[in-house]
Backbone as CSV, one residue per row, in Angstrom:
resi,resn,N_x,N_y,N_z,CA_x,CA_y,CA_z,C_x,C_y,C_z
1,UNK,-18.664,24.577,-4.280,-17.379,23.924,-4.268,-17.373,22.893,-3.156
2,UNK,-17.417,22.048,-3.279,-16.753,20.930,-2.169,-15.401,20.727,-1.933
3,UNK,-15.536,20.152,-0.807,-14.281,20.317,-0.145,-13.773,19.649,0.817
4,UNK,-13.185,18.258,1.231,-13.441,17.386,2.439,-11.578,17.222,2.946
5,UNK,-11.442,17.129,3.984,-10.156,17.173,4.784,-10.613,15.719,5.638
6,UNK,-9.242,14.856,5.328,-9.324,14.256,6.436,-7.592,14.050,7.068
7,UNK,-7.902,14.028,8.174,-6.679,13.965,8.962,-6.026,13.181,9.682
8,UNK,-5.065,12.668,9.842,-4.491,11.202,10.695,-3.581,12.258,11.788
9,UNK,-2.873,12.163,13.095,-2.222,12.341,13.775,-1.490,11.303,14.454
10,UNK,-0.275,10.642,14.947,-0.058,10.149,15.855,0.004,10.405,16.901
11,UNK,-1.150,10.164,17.777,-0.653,10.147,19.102,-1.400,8.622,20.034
12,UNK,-1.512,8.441,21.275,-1.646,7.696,21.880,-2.733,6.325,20.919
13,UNK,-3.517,6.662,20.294,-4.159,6.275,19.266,-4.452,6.608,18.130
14,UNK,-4.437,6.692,16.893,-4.427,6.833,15.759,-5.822,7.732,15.916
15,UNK,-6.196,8.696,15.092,-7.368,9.667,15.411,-6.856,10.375,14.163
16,UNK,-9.169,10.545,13.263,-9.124,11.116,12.528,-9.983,11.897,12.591
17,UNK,-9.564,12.846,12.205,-10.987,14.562,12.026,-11.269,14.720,11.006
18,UNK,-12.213,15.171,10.636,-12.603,15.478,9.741,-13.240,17.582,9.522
19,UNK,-12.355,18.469,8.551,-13.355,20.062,8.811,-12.917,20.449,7.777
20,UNK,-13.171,21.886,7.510,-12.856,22.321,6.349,-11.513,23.310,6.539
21,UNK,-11.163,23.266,5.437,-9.657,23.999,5.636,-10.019,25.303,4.972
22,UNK,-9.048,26.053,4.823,-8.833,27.062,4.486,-8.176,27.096,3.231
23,UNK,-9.081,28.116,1.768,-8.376,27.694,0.598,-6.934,28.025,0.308
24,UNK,-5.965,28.083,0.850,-4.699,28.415,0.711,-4.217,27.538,1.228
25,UNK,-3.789,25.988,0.796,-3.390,24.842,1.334,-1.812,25.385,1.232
26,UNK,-1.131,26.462,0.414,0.199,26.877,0.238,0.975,27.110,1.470
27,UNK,0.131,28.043,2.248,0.124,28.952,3.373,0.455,27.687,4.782
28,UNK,-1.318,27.737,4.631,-1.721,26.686,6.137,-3.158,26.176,5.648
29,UNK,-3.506,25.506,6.769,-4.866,24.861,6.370,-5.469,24.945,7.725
30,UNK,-6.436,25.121,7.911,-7.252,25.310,9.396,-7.456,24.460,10.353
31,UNK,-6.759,24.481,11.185,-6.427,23.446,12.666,-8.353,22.652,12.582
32,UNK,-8.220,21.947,13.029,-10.009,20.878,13.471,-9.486,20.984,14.723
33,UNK,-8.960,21.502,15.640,-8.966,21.681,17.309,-8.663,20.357,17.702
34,UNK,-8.598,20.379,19.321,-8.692,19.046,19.242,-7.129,18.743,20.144
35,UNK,-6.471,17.734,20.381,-4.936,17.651,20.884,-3.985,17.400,20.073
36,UNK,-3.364,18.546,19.705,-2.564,18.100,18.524,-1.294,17.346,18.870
37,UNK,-1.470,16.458,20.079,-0.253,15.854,19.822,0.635,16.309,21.244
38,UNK,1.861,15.562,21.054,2.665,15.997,22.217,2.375,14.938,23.242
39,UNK,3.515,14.558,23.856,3.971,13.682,24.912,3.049,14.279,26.136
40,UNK,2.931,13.325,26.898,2.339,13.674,28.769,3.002,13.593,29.084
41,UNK,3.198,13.470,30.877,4.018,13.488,31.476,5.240,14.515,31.687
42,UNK,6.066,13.966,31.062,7.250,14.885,30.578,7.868,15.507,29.362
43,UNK,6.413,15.993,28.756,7.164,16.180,27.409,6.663,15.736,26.097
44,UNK,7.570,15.997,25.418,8.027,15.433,24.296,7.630,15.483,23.094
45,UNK,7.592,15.069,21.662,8.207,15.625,20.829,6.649,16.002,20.085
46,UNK,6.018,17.220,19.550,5.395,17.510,19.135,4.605,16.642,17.889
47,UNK,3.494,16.613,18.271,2.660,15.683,16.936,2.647,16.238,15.912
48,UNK,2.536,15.439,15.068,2.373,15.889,13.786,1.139,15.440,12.708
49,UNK,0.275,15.727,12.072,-0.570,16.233,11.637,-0.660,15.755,10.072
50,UNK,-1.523,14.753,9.233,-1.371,14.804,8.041,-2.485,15.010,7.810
51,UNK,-2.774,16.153,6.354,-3.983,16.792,6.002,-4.119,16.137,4.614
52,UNK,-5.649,15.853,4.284,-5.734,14.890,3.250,-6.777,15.735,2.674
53,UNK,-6.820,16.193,1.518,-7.790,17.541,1.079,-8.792,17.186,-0.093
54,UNK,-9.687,17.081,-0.939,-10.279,17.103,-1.885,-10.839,18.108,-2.503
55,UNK,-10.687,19.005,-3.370,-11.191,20.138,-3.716,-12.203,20.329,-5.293
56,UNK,-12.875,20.388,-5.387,-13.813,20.510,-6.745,-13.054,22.248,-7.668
57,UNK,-12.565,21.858,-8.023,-11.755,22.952,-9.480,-12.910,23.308,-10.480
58,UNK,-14.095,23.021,-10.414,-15.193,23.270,-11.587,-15.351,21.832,-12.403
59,UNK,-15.664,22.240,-13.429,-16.286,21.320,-14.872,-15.741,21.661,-15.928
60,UNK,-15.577,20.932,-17.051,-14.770,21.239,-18.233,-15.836,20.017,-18.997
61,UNK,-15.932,20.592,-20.394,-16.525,19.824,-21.552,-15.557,19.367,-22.387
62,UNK,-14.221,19.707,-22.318,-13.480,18.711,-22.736,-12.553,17.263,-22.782
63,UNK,-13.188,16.737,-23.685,-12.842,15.294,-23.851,-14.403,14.382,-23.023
64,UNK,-15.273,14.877,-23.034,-16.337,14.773,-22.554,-17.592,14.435,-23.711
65,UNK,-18.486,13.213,-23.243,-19.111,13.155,-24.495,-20.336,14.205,-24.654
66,UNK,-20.826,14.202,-25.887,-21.820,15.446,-26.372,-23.105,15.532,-24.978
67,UNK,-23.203,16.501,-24.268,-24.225,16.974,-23.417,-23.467,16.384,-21.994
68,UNK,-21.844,16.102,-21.826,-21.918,16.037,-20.488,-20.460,16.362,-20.090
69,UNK,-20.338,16.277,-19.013,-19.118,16.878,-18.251,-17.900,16.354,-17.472
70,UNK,-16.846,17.214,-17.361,-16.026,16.062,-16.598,-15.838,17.281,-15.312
71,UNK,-15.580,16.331,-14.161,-15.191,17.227,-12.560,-13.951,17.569,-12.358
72,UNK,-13.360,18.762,-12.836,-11.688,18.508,-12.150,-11.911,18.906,-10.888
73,UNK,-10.428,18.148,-10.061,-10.452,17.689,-9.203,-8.918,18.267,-8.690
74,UNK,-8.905,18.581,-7.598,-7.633,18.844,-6.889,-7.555,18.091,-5.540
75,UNK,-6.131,17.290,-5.409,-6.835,16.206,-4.072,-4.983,16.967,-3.731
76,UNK,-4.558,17.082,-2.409,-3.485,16.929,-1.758,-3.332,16.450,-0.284
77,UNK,-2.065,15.975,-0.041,-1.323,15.339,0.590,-0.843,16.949,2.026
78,UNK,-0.823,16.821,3.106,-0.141,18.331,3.553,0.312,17.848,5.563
79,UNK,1.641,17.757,5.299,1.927,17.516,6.994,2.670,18.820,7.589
80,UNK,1.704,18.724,8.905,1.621,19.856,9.514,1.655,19.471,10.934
81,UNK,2.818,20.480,11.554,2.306,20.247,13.590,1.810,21.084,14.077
82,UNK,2.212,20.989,15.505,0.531,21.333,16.086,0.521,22.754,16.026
83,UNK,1.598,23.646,15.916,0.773,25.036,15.545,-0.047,24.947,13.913
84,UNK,0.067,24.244,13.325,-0.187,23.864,11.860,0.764,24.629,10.781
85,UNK,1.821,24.670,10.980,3.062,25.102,10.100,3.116,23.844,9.197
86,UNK,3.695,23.907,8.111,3.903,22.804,7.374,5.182,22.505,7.721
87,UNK,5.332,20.870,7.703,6.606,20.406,8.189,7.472,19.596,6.840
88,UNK,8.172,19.841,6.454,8.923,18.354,5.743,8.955,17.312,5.384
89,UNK,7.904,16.523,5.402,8.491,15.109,5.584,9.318,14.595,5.187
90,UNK,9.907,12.994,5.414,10.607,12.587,4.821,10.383,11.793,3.249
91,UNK,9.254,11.456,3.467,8.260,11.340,2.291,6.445,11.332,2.332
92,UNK,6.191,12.093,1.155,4.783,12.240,1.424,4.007,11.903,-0.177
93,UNK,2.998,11.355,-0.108,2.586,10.828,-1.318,0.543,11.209,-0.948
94,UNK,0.418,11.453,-2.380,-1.158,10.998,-2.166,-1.655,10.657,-3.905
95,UNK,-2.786,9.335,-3.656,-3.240,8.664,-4.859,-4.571,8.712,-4.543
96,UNK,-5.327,9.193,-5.758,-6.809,9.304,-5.773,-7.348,8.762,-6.999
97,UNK,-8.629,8.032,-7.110,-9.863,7.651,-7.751,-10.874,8.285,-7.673
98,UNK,-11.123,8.831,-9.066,-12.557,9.785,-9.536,-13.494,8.246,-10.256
99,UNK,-14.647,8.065,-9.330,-15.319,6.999,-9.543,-16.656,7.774,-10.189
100,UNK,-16.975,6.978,-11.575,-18.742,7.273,-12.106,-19.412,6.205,-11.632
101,UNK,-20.009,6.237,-10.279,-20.948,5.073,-10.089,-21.497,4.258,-10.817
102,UNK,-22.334,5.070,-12.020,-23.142,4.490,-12.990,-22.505,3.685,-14.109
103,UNK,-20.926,4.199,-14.056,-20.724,4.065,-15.571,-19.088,2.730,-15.162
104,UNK,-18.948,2.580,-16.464,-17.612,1.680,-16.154,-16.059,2.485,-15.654
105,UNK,-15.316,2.013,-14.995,-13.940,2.487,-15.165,-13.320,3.534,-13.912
106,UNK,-12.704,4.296,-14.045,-12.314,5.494,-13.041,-11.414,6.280,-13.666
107,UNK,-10.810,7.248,-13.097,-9.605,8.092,-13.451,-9.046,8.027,-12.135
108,UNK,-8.064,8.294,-12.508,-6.723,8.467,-10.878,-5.177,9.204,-11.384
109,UNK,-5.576,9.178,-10.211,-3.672,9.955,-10.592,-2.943,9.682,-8.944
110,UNK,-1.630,10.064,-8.943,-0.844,10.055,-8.037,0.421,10.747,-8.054
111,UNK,0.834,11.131,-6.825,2.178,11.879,-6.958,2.870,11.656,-5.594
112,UNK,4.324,11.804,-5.562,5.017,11.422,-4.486,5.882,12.666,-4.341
113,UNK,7.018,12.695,-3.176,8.021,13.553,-2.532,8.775,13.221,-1.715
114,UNK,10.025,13.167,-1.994,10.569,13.405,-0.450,11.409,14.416,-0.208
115,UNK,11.403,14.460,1.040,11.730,16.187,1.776,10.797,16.957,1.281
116,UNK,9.414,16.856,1.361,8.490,17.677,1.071,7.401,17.655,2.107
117,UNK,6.458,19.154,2.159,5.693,19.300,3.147,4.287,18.842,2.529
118,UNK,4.421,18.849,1.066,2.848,19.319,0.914,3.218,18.348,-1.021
119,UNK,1.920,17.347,-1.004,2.149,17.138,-2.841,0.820,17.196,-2.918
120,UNK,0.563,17.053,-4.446,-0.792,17.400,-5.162,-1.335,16.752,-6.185
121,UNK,-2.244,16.396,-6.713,-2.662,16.225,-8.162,-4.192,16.545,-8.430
122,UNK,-3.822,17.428,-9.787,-5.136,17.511,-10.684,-5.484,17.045,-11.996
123,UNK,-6.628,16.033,-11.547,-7.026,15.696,-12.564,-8.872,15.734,-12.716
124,UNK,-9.275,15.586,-14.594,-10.712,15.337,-14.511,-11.176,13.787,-14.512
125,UNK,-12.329,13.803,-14.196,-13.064,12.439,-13.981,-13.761,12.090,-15.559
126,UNK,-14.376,10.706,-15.579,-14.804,10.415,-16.327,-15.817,11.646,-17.062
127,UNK,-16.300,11.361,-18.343,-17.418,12.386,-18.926,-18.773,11.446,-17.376
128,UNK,-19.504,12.393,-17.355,-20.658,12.108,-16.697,-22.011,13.076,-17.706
129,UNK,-23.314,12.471,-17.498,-24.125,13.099,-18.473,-25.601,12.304,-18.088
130,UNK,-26.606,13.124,-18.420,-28.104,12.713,-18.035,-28.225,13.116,-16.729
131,UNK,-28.926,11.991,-15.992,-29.072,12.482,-14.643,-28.094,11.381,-13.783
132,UNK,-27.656,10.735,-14.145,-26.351,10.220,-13.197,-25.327,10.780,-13.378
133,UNK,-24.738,11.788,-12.838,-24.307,12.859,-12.856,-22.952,13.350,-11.404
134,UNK,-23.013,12.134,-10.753,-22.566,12.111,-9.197,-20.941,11.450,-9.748
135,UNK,-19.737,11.719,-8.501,-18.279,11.126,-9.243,-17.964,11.400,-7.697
136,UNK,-17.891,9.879,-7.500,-17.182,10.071,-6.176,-16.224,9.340,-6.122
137,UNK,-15.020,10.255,-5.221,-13.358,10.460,-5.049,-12.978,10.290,-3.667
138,UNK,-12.012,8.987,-4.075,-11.355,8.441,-2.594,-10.102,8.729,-2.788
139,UNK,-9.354,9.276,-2.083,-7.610,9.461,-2.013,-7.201,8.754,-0.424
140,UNK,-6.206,7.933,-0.527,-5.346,7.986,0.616,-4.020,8.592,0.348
141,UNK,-4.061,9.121,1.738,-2.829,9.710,1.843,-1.823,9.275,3.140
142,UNK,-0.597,9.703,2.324,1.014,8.863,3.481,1.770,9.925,3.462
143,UNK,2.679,9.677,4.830,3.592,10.474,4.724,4.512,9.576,6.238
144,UNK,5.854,9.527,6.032,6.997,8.810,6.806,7.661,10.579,7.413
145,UNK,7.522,10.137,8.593,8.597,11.592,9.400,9.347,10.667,10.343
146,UNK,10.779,10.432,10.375,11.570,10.132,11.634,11.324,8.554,10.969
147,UNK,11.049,8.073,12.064,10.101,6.529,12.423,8.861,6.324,12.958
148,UNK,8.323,7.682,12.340,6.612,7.192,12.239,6.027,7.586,11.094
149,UNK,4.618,6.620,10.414,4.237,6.870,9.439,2.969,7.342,9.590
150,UNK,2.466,8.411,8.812,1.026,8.922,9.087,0.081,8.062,7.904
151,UNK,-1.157,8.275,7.909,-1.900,7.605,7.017,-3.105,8.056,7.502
152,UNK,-3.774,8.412,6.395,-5.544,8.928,6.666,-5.917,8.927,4.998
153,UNK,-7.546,8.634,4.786,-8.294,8.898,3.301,-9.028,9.585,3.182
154,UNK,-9.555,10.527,2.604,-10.663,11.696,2.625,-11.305,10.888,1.021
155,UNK,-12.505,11.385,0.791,-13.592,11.409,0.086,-14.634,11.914,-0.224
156,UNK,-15.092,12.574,-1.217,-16.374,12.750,-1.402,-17.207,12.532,-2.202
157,UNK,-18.478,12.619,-2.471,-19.172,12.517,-3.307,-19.712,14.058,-4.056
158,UNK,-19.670,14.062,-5.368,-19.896,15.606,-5.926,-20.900,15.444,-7.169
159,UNK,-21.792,16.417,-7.020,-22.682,16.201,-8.237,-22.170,16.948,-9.113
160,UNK,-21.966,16.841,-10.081,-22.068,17.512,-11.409,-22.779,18.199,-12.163
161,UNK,-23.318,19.785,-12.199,-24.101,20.036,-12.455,-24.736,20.107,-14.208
162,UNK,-25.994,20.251,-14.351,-26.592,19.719,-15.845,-25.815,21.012,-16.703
């Protein structure tokens, strides 16, 4: 199963991590360490955390041409502070591309929220078949809290097996 997280935070500079989460994106997802945020000096108002996920769901032969496969795909959107509780946003969105290197075209999907902590979409990728067999998936993900906006893209590349 693959599986890639990437993460945006605001704080003094924009900073992204990259680790693996924990499969219960419902729950929580697994801190990448690190400063989650929070004012110096004197304070202030706790960072917040956007988790950008890609998950491999298996293979399906349907709608797929004769001898090959399609990748479903689970990509989400998930803002979280620094204990990693999920927070609210005021809006949170994430849009992804299932790319066949070899072949023409893509699949994508997208979904939005507001007053939501966490959105999602699953979808499959093109049929893939022979030995080009690889479908690699870029999502960015957003999310607006207060008057700041988060933003980070996760990706991976996944083979498809014969």
């Amino acid at each position: 199963m693959a599986l890639i997280l990437g993460m945006a935070t605001i704080w003094p500079a924009q900073a992204q991590e990259i680790c693996l989460p924990e499969l219960n994106p419902q729950d929580s997802a697994q801190s990448c360490g690190g400063d989650p945020g929070g004012g110096g000096g004197g304070g202030g108002t706790p960072g917040y955390v956007l988790q950008g996920v890609i998950q491999n769901e298996g293979y399906t032969t349907e709608g797929a041409v004769p001898g090959g496969k399609r990748l479903k795909i689970r990509a989400y959107s998930r803002l979280a502070d620094a204990s990693n509780d999920r927070v609210d946003a005021h809006y949170i969105n994430v849009r992804c591309n299932a790319y066949d290197p070899y072949g023409p075209g893509y699949t994508s999907d997208y979904d939005e929220e507001n007053n939501g902590a966490l959105v999602d979409v699953k979808f499959a990728s093109n049929s893939v078949q022979g030995e080009f067999r690889t479908v690699r998936v870029v999502c960015t993900h957003h999310a607006r809290f207060g008057f700041l906006t988060y933003d980070t893209t996760s990706s991976a590349e996944i083979v498809v097996p014969h």
